[in-house]
């Protein structure tokens, strides 16, 4: 909300010929007896940018965590970039290396320097030679505007810097899809912008993005579609302007009135 | 606010100098004489030191006899018999205490084992050492090199395990327990947190069983019962059986310490490693274990120190470690009744070994601190 951004592009630049990069059909998930996701159907096109919002506990995190199998669904199907998520461990590792994820709590590896954090997966998963990985890591650190912090440890950085390192760490794997779970919620207000700026630039580059956030300025500027979830269901999905100006459901209206007044 | 305002500038009479708060006198004032109770305690301590230290120094050093061929000669060299320590006993028995009954012409092998031990520790643990990879390989291969050097075979004169004794035997038992319990303990800790119920069950049962039985009992099992489980006619060396028991015992404790470290990590660390596509083993090798082990260093070293000292329990099943051998030596007619000298020497040996481990762990913790 505390964000003034110029729209990236109001029209989705989608390639209609392409198959959907994410396709979720009739998906259900339970935590024990608790039915956390109910009949989720969601198709995401290449280069599409989706913002997911909804009240706390509505299942937003769980939904995007199902996409890279940090959570396991029990019913229905999830197909990511042509590969269905099943018990098969190899498939899961492949999908994970194609899907980047940025967490609310950054989750950098505190025992490694910033550079080592960013290089780790390219070296061990992509089998890149060390020198090449380092060069690539520096490129991404420049892209998130903190190349000068490369030799420091995460514990020595501010929250905003840590989150940008986390983004660089994901980008270094050249993911096809980026998932963001409330990337700015743990940040002080003055650091939110530096992270959102990096995300906006990423959006401009054509990355497929699913972002759980309550930064409505970001949603308006960047999203092709805003999805509203409540109690484990997708209640409503619309382009951002329509979503904010013209919500259909009572629950959406209630939610919007709450977050727009806080 | 103050009376100084009654004086014109520059006319204030000199004040007494402030009480010293720094330097020797300041320190004594601040720490030893800060209250009547403190003064009393300080005086009491001085009196205690005064009455203990001089006789102790007298007994330990100034009057002590360092060379003599038996205790009678020792007594003769003192003002009064048994008036001071007879270190000649320790000096005279030193070779026996260190090497046990290892054949004299082969003792260079023990020395080499010991030198390589120091090299493996320093090379394996130092961060910025050239050829770090080879040092690590060497450190991992060390136990096998040591076994070959000590027991012989493959071109070296074979030496029976019954020839090991004294400090050599203590170190063999302690270092084997320490070196093998760490990897086994880590594996058990990971197994206990595994998603596979069968594996988890086996690890839980093993850990809880070993932790629930005293080490001495396990050693008796090793010395007597194990032979029932082995095929008839096979002789499985007693020392080997003891080493296995000591290692398993320490492993169970290490497993619990490491499990604590694993639980100390946030779920986010696992999720971040997973979401980058790292496999289970890579994630543990690169992300989880380095952090979990770092958290566990104090507990691990605590367990190491415990197993180092517990190694003396092997004397109960008749093995002659430094304590067992020393006690046997006390019965030697030449050195009858020199128990204080013996126990001071043995205490010093254990203290120096354990204290160095403890100091090393502190410096390791400091070095691994990354401001998180
Ligand atoms: N591992 C788990 N075990 C049991 N219940 C869980 C687990 N993780 C989440 N839940 C529950 O599932 C529901 C949805 O959680 P989720 O984290 O997806 O919500 P969210 O929409 O992301 O909320 P927030 O905005 O607070 O992050 C919540 O009621 C939560 O308590
Ligand atoms: Mg959430």
XYZ file of C-alpha atoms and ligand atoms in Angstrom:
666
model
C 0.000 0.000 0.000
C 2.834 2.330 0.846
C 4.020 1.925 -2.649
C 3.683 4.191 -5.630
C 4.587 2.377 -8.746
C 4.004 2.917 -12.394
C 2.191 0.069 -14.062
C 4.498 -2.324 -15.875
C 1.947 -3.181 -18.497
C -1.761 -3.346 -18.060
C -2.221 -5.842 -20.849
C -0.860 -9.338 -20.223
C 1.757 -10.017 -22.850
C 0.803 -13.611 -23.001
C 1.664 -16.054 -25.665
C -1.643 -17.793 -26.441
C -0.016 -20.633 -28.373
C 1.899 -21.847 -25.340
C 0.564 -24.554 -23.078
C -0.065 -23.451 -19.527
C 3.087 -23.572 -17.415
C 1.164 -24.450 -14.255
C -2.053 -26.396 -14.330
C -3.838 -27.313 -11.090
C -7.031 -29.347 -11.372
C -9.470 -30.343 -8.631
C -6.731 -30.160 -5.995
C -7.485 -30.792 -2.321
C -5.221 -30.781 0.671
C -5.720 -31.721 4.289
C -3.579 -31.181 7.364
C -4.807 -34.171 9.348
C -8.567 -33.561 9.583
C -8.273 -29.932 8.584
C -9.348 -29.360 4.988
C -6.973 -26.526 4.125
C -7.349 -26.367 0.305
C -10.673 -27.166 -1.343
C -11.080 -27.966 -5.015
C -8.404 -25.621 -6.341
C -8.433 -25.093 -10.100
C -5.778 -22.751 -11.417
C -4.058 -22.344 -14.754
C -1.061 -20.077 -15.144
C 0.255 -19.045 -18.541
C 3.902 -18.430 -19.315
C 5.003 -14.942 -18.254
C 1.787 -14.448 -16.353
C 1.986 -12.602 -13.057
C -0.493 -13.486 -10.374
C -0.993 -11.892 -6.988
C -2.721 -13.995 -4.340
C -4.343 -12.324 -1.372
C -6.774 -13.253 1.353
C -7.154 -13.282 5.112
C -4.646 -14.986 7.385
C -5.059 -18.743 7.452
C -6.905 -18.858 4.136
C -4.330 -21.219 2.614
C -2.336 -18.859 0.378
C 1.053 -20.116 1.525
C -0.081 -23.712 1.409
C -1.263 -23.273 -2.184
C 2.009 -21.935 -3.545
C 4.009 -24.397 -1.443
C 2.121 -27.215 -3.145
C 3.480 -25.997 -6.470
C 7.068 -26.890 -5.541
C 6.016 -29.733 -3.301
C 7.058 -28.227 -0.003
C 3.548 -29.438 0.845
C 1.997 -32.566 -0.567
C -1.575 -32.497 -1.944
C -3.879 -35.451 -1.477
C -6.334 -35.168 -4.358
C -6.393 -33.733 -7.868
C -3.389 -32.970 -10.029
C -0.657 -30.371 -10.287
C 1.321 -30.187 -13.512
C 4.305 -27.833 -13.602
C 5.984 -27.194 -16.929
C 4.711 -30.484 -18.307
C 5.746 -32.604 -15.322
C 3.117 -33.912 -12.942
C 3.936 -33.745 -9.243
C 3.862 -37.294 -7.910
C 5.752 -39.254 -5.275
C 8.634 -39.568 -7.716
C 11.566 -37.875 -5.961
C 13.497 -37.217 -9.173
C 10.535 -35.337 -10.676
C 10.235 -33.282 -7.528
C 13.902 -32.319 -7.568
C 13.675 -31.348 -11.236
C 10.606 -29.212 -10.654
C 12.181 -27.580 -7.636
C 15.228 -26.627 -9.635
C 12.918 -24.957 -12.194
C 10.763 -23.160 -9.632
C 12.320 -20.496 -7.443
C 10.852 -19.605 -4.078
C 11.289 -16.540 -1.899
C 10.164 -16.746 1.703
C 8.854 -14.220 4.164
C 11.756 -14.998 6.518
C 14.410 -14.950 3.717
C 15.842 -18.288 4.877
C 19.376 -17.511 3.749
C 22.015 -19.981 4.917
C 23.653 -18.140 7.821
C 26.871 -20.183 7.780
C 27.711 -19.202 4.199
C 28.691 -15.867 2.736
C 26.273 -14.070 0.457
C 28.232 -15.211 -2.589
C 28.289 -18.831 -1.395
C 24.556 -18.697 -0.720
C 23.922 -17.629 -4.294
C 26.436 -20.066 -5.844
C 25.425 -23.129 -3.845
C 22.643 -24.553 -5.996
C 24.235 -23.755 -9.376
C 27.361 -25.634 -8.289
C 25.694 -28.647 -6.694
C 22.464 -28.964 -8.666
C 23.443 -27.521 -12.050
C 27.049 -28.797 -11.729
C 28.465 -25.473 -12.882
C 32.240 -25.017 -12.470
C 33.002 -22.837 -9.473
C 34.449 -19.899 -11.391
C 31.502 -19.781 -13.753
C 29.042 -20.025 -10.873
C 30.806 -17.170 -9.085
C 30.687 -14.993 -12.159
C 27.006 -15.698 -12.654
C 26.302 -15.123 -8.959
C 27.958 -11.708 -9.152
C 25.783 -10.836 -12.155
C 22.645 -11.604 -10.183
C 23.905 -9.771 -7.116
C 24.416 -6.763 -9.380
C 20.931 -7.197 -10.716
C 19.520 -6.972 -7.172
C 21.962 -4.106 -6.543
C 24.129 -5.516 -3.761
C 27.334 -6.793 -5.394
C 29.354 -5.025 -2.679
C 27.903 -7.308 0.005
C 29.102 -10.542 -1.634
C 31.726 -11.384 0.988
C 29.535 -10.691 4.020
C 27.472 -13.156 5.979
C 23.662 -12.873 5.903
C 23.599 -11.983 9.601
C 25.470 -8.764 8.783
C 22.871 -7.511 6.284
C 19.612 -5.610 6.708
C 16.332 -7.397 6.089
C 15.847 -5.749 2.706
C 19.359 -6.729 1.613
C 18.825 -10.291 2.810
C 15.604 -10.598 0.866
C 17.329 -9.335 -2.287
C 20.076 -11.925 -1.788
C 17.338 -14.550 -1.456
C 15.873 -13.407 -4.768
C 19.294 -13.543 -6.419
C 19.827 -17.025 -4.990
C 16.621 -18.238 -6.634
C 17.284 -16.450 -9.913
C 20.716 -18.030 -10.197
C 19.007 -21.330 -10.986
C 17.367 -19.709 -14.038
C 13.917 -20.724 -12.858
C 10.921 -20.696 -15.194
C 8.605 -19.746 -12.339
C 9.138 -17.655 -9.221
C 6.996 -18.084 -6.119
C 6.959 -15.335 -3.504
C 5.374 -15.901 -0.085
C 4.834 -12.502 1.495
C 8.348 -11.343 0.575
C 7.986 -7.920 2.202
C 5.951 -8.758 5.308
C 8.953 -9.147 7.589
C 10.562 -5.903 6.405
C 10.624 -2.416 7.862
C 8.671 0.014 5.695
C 11.752 1.764 4.338
C 13.094 -1.522 2.976
C 9.929 -2.673 1.280
C 10.507 -0.497 -1.755
C 13.980 -1.824 -2.507
C 12.624 -5.358 -2.615
C 9.523 -4.475 -4.619
C 11.699 -2.605 -7.131
C 13.688 -5.763 -7.741
C 10.463 -7.738 -8.155
C 9.053 -5.194 -10.595
C 12.201 -5.389 -12.675
C 11.886 -9.148 -12.650
C 8.284 -8.831 -13.825
C 9.415 -6.641 -16.719
C 11.822 -9.341 -17.811
C 8.891 -11.674 -18.455
C 9.215 -14.051 -15.502
C 6.180 -16.123 -14.531
C 5.418 -15.010 -10.991
C 3.011 -16.068 -8.253
C 3.142 -13.589 -5.416
C 1.356 -13.838 -2.110
C 1.271 -10.267 -0.884
C -0.900 -7.543 0.511
C 1.045 -4.832 -1.314
C -1.871 -3.678 -3.405
C 0.211 -1.024 -5.162
C 2.447 -3.801 -6.424
C -0.578 -5.855 -7.469
C -2.006 -2.963 -9.466
C 1.274 -2.205 -11.155
C 2.451 -5.682 -11.978
C -0.237 -8.361 -11.799
C -2.223 -9.661 -14.703
C -4.600 -11.307 -12.306
C -5.404 -11.020 -8.609
C -6.704 -14.098 -6.842
C -8.656 -13.809 -3.627
C -8.684 -16.820 -1.315
C -10.722 -17.471 1.784
C -11.045 -20.610 3.893
C -9.098 -22.713 1.437
C -11.042 -21.730 -1.660
C -10.375 -19.440 -4.577
C -13.285 -17.032 -4.220
C -12.613 -14.579 -6.999
C -10.000 -13.820 -9.655
C -9.826 -10.750 -11.863
C -7.406 -8.281 -13.384
C -6.249 -5.928 -10.624
C -8.178 -2.810 -11.590
C -11.468 -4.672 -11.819
C -10.641 -6.573 -8.653
C -10.151 -3.439 -6.587
C -12.860 -1.305 -8.170
C -15.470 -3.886 -8.738
C -15.253 -6.874 -6.374
C -18.117 -9.295 -6.827
C -18.264 -11.299 -3.614
C -19.193 -10.070 -0.169
C -16.107 -11.691 1.355
C -13.846 -9.929 -1.126
C -15.462 -6.590 -0.362
C -15.084 -7.156 3.366
C -11.431 -8.145 2.954
C -10.660 -5.165 0.713
C -12.359 -2.747 3.095
C -10.199 -4.130 5.913
C -6.851 -3.955 4.195
C -7.515 -0.640 2.459
C -8.243 1.009 5.796
C -5.373 -0.244 7.831
C 23.444 21.738 43.015
C 26.907 22.037 44.530
C 28.832 24.237 46.917
C 31.481 24.964 44.351
C 29.225 27.676 43.024
C 30.128 29.762 46.142
C 33.717 30.052 44.977
C 34.926 32.432 42.357
C 36.527 30.647 39.436
C 40.041 29.488 40.309
C 39.697 30.000 44.081
C 38.383 26.563 45.035
C 40.725 24.829 47.515
C 42.288 21.614 46.314
C 40.165 18.514 46.822
C 41.729 15.215 47.945
C 42.626 13.076 44.939
C 39.803 10.714 43.933
C 40.038 7.114 45.059
C 41.892 5.062 42.492
C 39.660 2.923 40.370
C 42.235 1.534 37.998
C 45.514 -0.301 38.264
C 46.533 -2.821 40.866
C 45.330 -0.885 43.884
C 42.052 0.005 42.209
C 41.461 -3.593 41.274
C 42.113 -4.810 44.815
C 39.810 -2.147 46.223
C 37.028 -2.909 43.774
C 37.161 -6.681 43.866
C 38.587 -7.771 47.193
C 37.779 -5.026 49.675
C 34.466 -3.605 48.486
C 32.493 -4.515 51.627
C 33.152 -5.833 55.151
C 32.065 -9.306 54.067
C 34.435 -9.141 51.120
C 37.274 -8.056 53.396
C 36.586 -11.021 55.685
C 36.483 -13.452 52.732
C 39.701 -12.011 51.344
C 41.466 -12.446 54.667
C 40.151 -15.992 54.996
C 41.399 -16.852 51.517
C 44.827 -15.389 52.234
C 45.052 -17.435 55.418
C 44.001 -20.619 53.567
C 46.532 -20.044 50.799
C 49.179 -19.294 53.406
C 48.588 -22.537 55.243
C 48.194 -24.745 52.140
C 50.554 -23.433 49.505
C 53.952 -23.626 51.227
C 53.559 -27.248 52.348
C 52.125 -28.162 48.949
C 55.056 -26.579 47.117
C 57.375 -28.222 49.563
C 55.808 -31.641 48.961
C 55.354 -31.330 45.214
C 58.518 -29.559 44.158
C 61.231 -28.323 46.490
C 61.652 -31.459 48.587
C 60.521 -33.912 45.895
C 62.932 -36.568 44.659
C 63.194 -36.989 40.898
C 65.821 -39.703 40.559
C 66.051 -42.847 42.599
C 65.964 -46.513 41.810
C 63.276 -47.420 44.371
C 61.234 -45.928 47.184
C 63.835 -46.724 49.869
C 66.364 -44.578 48.059
C 63.707 -41.887 47.740
C 63.080 -41.861 51.474
C 66.772 -41.733 52.180
C 67.109 -38.561 50.120
C 64.445 -36.741 52.144
C 64.550 -35.008 55.547
C 62.140 -37.647 56.786
C 60.746 -40.666 54.914
C 57.581 -39.849 52.951
C 58.146 -36.170 53.637
C 57.724 -35.267 49.946
C 56.762 -36.657 46.569
C 58.849 -39.412 45.043
C 58.556 -38.517 41.356
C 61.290 -41.011 40.677
C 58.484 -43.562 40.731
C 56.725 -41.888 37.782
C 60.001 -41.293 35.939
C 61.089 -44.860 36.474
C 57.762 -46.224 35.269
C 57.251 -43.681 32.514
C 58.084 -45.933 29.577
C 55.812 -48.627 30.961
C 53.024 -46.118 31.563
C 53.263 -44.776 28.027
C 53.932 -47.884 25.944
C 52.561 -50.703 28.063
C 54.228 -53.942 26.955
C 54.747 -52.861 23.376
C 58.009 -54.588 22.275
C 60.900 -52.165 22.749
C 62.384 -52.342 19.246
C 58.961 -51.555 17.759
C 58.206 -48.525 19.907
C 59.030 -46.132 17.076
C 55.700 -47.297 15.628
C 53.873 -45.976 18.681
C 55.746 -42.690 18.421
C 54.928 -42.420 14.737
C 51.279 -43.195 15.434
C 51.254 -40.413 17.966
C 52.963 -37.903 15.658
C 50.553 -38.755 12.846
C 47.701 -38.324 15.319
C 48.779 -34.759 16.050
C 49.203 -34.125 12.323
C 45.750 -35.530 11.529
C 44.121 -33.369 14.192
C 45.843 -30.175 13.167
C 45.615 -30.801 9.440
C 42.020 -31.962 9.591
C 40.732 -29.156 11.746
C 42.647 -26.174 10.418
C 40.694 -23.989 8.073
C 43.345 -22.332 5.911
C 45.807 -25.072 5.233
C 47.100 -25.760 1.747
C 45.815 -29.034 0.343
C 42.931 -29.116 2.819
C 41.272 -31.916 0.846
C 44.267 -34.232 1.264
C 44.501 -33.453 4.951
C 40.871 -34.460 5.361
C 41.440 -37.713 3.480
C 44.473 -38.338 5.662
C 42.477 -37.613 8.834
C 39.718 -39.985 7.723
C 42.269 -42.697 6.905
C 44.183 -42.133 10.133
C 42.369 -44.715 12.301
C 43.270 -47.410 9.782
C 46.868 -46.257 9.448
C 47.099 -46.239 13.246
C 45.632 -49.736 13.490
C 48.207 -50.969 10.984
C 51.127 -49.267 12.721
C 50.144 -50.550 16.146
C 49.033 -54.070 15.331
C 51.390 -54.709 12.448
C 50.911 -57.086 9.564
C 51.477 -56.120 5.922
C 55.230 -55.985 6.344
C 55.315 -54.887 9.965
C 56.058 -57.214 12.861
C 52.625 -58.230 14.281
C 51.978 -57.085 17.844
C 49.190 -58.708 19.863
C 46.502 -56.442 21.280
C 47.374 -57.800 24.733
C 50.672 -55.927 24.414
C 48.864 -52.585 24.425
C 48.710 -50.928 27.802
C 48.994 -47.696 29.707
C 48.503 -44.345 28.024
C 48.722 -46.039 24.650
C 45.741 -48.250 25.457
C 43.819 -45.345 26.993
C 44.361 -43.295 23.847
C 43.437 -46.199 21.575
C 40.158 -46.737 23.439
C 39.331 -43.045 23.792
C 40.318 -41.932 20.298
C 38.567 -44.860 18.612
C 35.420 -44.129 20.564
C 35.611 -40.450 19.691
C 36.548 -40.854 16.036
C 33.909 -43.423 15.141
C 31.116 -42.233 17.399
C 30.753 -38.943 15.534
C 29.823 -40.371 12.106
C 27.766 -43.184 13.634
C 26.038 -40.732 15.968
C 25.205 -38.388 13.070
C 23.786 -41.296 11.079
C 21.674 -42.362 14.074
C 20.406 -38.822 14.595
C 19.395 -38.539 10.932
C 17.805 -41.999 11.113
C 15.818 -40.999 14.147
C 14.354 -38.076 12.188
C 13.776 -40.113 9.038
C 10.358 -40.340 7.405
C 10.771 -44.126 7.079
C 9.111 -45.681 10.136
C 11.232 -48.849 10.118
C 14.529 -46.965 10.025
C 13.310 -44.525 12.642
C 12.201 -47.380 14.902
C 15.541 -49.169 14.696
C 17.438 -45.985 15.540
C 15.164 -45.097 18.460
C 15.422 -48.578 19.946
C 19.193 -48.659 19.529
C 19.735 -45.220 21.044
C 17.389 -45.754 23.955
C 18.752 -49.222 24.709
C 22.379 -48.093 24.742
C 21.574 -45.022 26.804
C 19.606 -47.101 29.259
C 22.417 -49.534 30.065
C 25.545 -48.597 32.044
C 28.786 -48.735 30.082
C 30.253 -51.187 32.573
C 27.458 -53.620 31.823
C 28.144 -53.297 28.115
C 31.833 -53.939 28.760
C 31.005 -57.102 30.672
C 28.802 -58.130 27.776
C 31.761 -57.519 25.490
C 34.175 -59.504 27.627
C 31.926 -62.492 28.305
C 28.635 -62.780 26.509
C 29.651 -61.799 23.001
C 31.537 -65.042 22.597
C 28.206 -66.900 22.766
C 26.956 -65.029 19.711
C 30.052 -65.710 17.661
C 30.522 -68.918 15.705
C 32.291 -71.541 17.841
C 36.033 -71.568 17.469
C 36.280 -68.016 16.257
C 38.324 -65.781 18.469
C 37.231 -62.235 18.269
C 39.779 -60.070 19.924
C 38.778 -58.706 23.336
C 40.124 -55.255 22.530
C 38.046 -55.146 19.336
C 34.924 -56.081 21.275
C 35.631 -53.392 23.839
C 36.271 -50.790 21.145
C 32.951 -51.632 19.495
C 31.080 -51.275 22.780
C 32.780 -48.017 23.708
C 32.048 -46.620 20.228
C 28.402 -47.666 20.273
C 27.998 -46.205 23.730
C 29.398 -42.825 22.721
C 27.427 -42.904 19.438
C 24.108 -43.035 21.248
C 24.984 -39.917 23.199
C 26.367 -38.102 20.157
C 23.153 -39.006 18.310
C 21.049 -37.262 20.902
C 23.299 -34.194 20.961
C 23.199 -33.934 17.158
C 19.443 -34.453 17.135
C 19.176 -31.476 19.452
C 21.227 -29.463 16.968
C 19.050 -30.570 14.071
C 15.956 -29.520 15.971
C 17.555 -26.152 16.649
C 17.425 -25.301 12.946
C 14.359 -23.526 11.632
C 12.135 -25.392 9.187
C 12.937 -22.559 6.777
C 16.490 -23.867 6.320
C 15.190 -27.246 5.131
C 12.603 -25.559 2.925
C 15.115 -23.197 1.359
C 17.469 -26.095 0.593
C 14.590 -28.169 -0.812
C 13.233 -25.331 -2.888
C 16.616 -24.923 -4.594
C 16.410 -28.520 -5.781
C 19.136 -29.887 -3.487
C 18.725 -33.595 -2.785
C 18.303 -34.889 0.766
C 21.998 -35.769 1.072
C 23.277 -32.567 -0.535
C 20.971 -30.480 1.638
C 22.313 -32.202 4.735
C 25.922 -32.043 3.638
C 25.877 -28.385 2.634
C 23.171 -26.700 4.658
C 21.780 -28.706 7.535
C 24.699 -30.538 9.132
C 27.213 -27.677 9.062
C 24.756 -25.604 11.061
C 23.436 -28.383 13.285
C 26.952 -29.560 14.165
C 28.012 -26.016 14.926
C 25.150 -25.672 17.401
C 26.068 -29.060 18.839
C 29.790 -28.401 19.388
C 29.526 -27.885 23.168
C 27.440 -31.033 23.581
C 29.646 -33.068 21.264
C 32.823 -32.025 23.066
C 31.117 -32.710 26.369
C 30.393 -36.248 25.168
C 33.965 -36.629 23.895
C 35.363 -35.586 27.255
C 32.979 -38.012 28.922
C 34.094 -40.914 26.743
C 37.727 -39.989 27.194
C 37.363 -40.312 30.939
C 35.031 -43.320 30.720
C 37.796 -45.199 28.931
C 39.252 -46.030 32.357
C 36.284 -48.349 32.942
C 38.002 -50.966 30.774
C 40.168 -51.757 33.777
C 37.128 -53.438 35.329
C 37.297 -56.196 32.733
C 41.009 -56.539 33.307
C 42.442 -54.305 30.602
C 45.549 -52.428 31.629
C 44.921 -48.830 30.635
C 46.880 -46.083 32.363
C 44.825 -46.410 35.530
C 44.867 -50.208 35.595
C 48.566 -50.367 34.843
C 49.367 -47.662 37.384
C 47.458 -49.477 40.078
C 49.238 -52.722 39.280
C 52.537 -50.870 39.515
C 51.626 -49.740 43.049
C 51.975 -53.361 44.130
C 55.562 -53.470 42.920
C 57.690 -53.985 46.081
C 60.087 -51.272 44.872
C 57.356 -48.652 44.721
C 54.881 -49.830 47.331
C 52.432 -47.206 48.577
C 53.186 -44.357 46.213
C 49.507 -43.860 45.376
C 49.449 -40.034 45.689
C 52.195 -39.633 43.077
C 50.418 -42.034 40.749
C 47.010 -40.418 41.015
C 48.414 -36.906 40.669
C 50.167 -37.986 37.500
C 47.072 -39.697 36.072
C 44.817 -36.777 36.999
C 47.217 -34.416 35.295
C 47.204 -36.555 32.151
C 43.416 -36.603 31.975
C 43.085 -32.960 32.918
C 45.479 -31.773 30.225
C 43.788 -33.930 27.583
C 40.241 -32.901 28.478
C 41.059 -29.269 29.097
C 42.673 -28.961 25.666
C 39.554 -30.426 24.074
C 37.422 -27.948 25.945
C 39.612 -24.971 24.971
C 39.718 -26.112 21.387
C 35.933 -26.316 21.234
C 35.667 -22.754 22.540
C 38.007 -21.420 19.878
C 36.159 -23.428 17.218
C 32.841 -21.925 18.293
C 34.305 -18.442 18.120
C 35.765 -19.080 14.688
C 32.501 -20.426 13.285
C 30.461 -17.519 14.577
C 29.100 -15.619 11.570
C 27.122 -12.937 13.350
C 23.811 -14.662 13.190
N 2.037 -27.888 8.804
C 0.768 -27.601 9.153
N 0.073 -28.447 9.936
C -1.204 -28.165 10.294
N -1.860 -27.059 9.924
C -1.211 -26.171 9.153
C 0.133 -26.393 8.733
N 0.520 -25.338 7.980
C -0.551 -24.507 7.929
N -1.579 -24.997 8.630
C -2.910 -24.389 8.763
O -3.447 -24.264 7.479
C -4.143 -23.047 7.349
C -3.635 -22.301 6.137
O -2.300 -21.909 6.387
P -1.490 -20.993 5.408
O -0.145 -20.798 6.003
O -1.543 -21.544 4.039
O -2.313 -19.645 5.486
P -1.965 -18.257 4.836
O -3.126 -17.897 4.001
O -0.637 -18.278 4.199
O -1.961 -17.323 6.109
P -0.981 -16.113 6.470
O -1.501 -14.915 5.779
O -1.116 -16.004 7.958
O 0.398 -16.495 6.045
C -3.967 -22.297 8.642
O -5.147 -22.457 9.402
C -2.819 -23.003 9.312
O -3.002 -22.995 10.701
Mg 1.284 -17.469 4.651
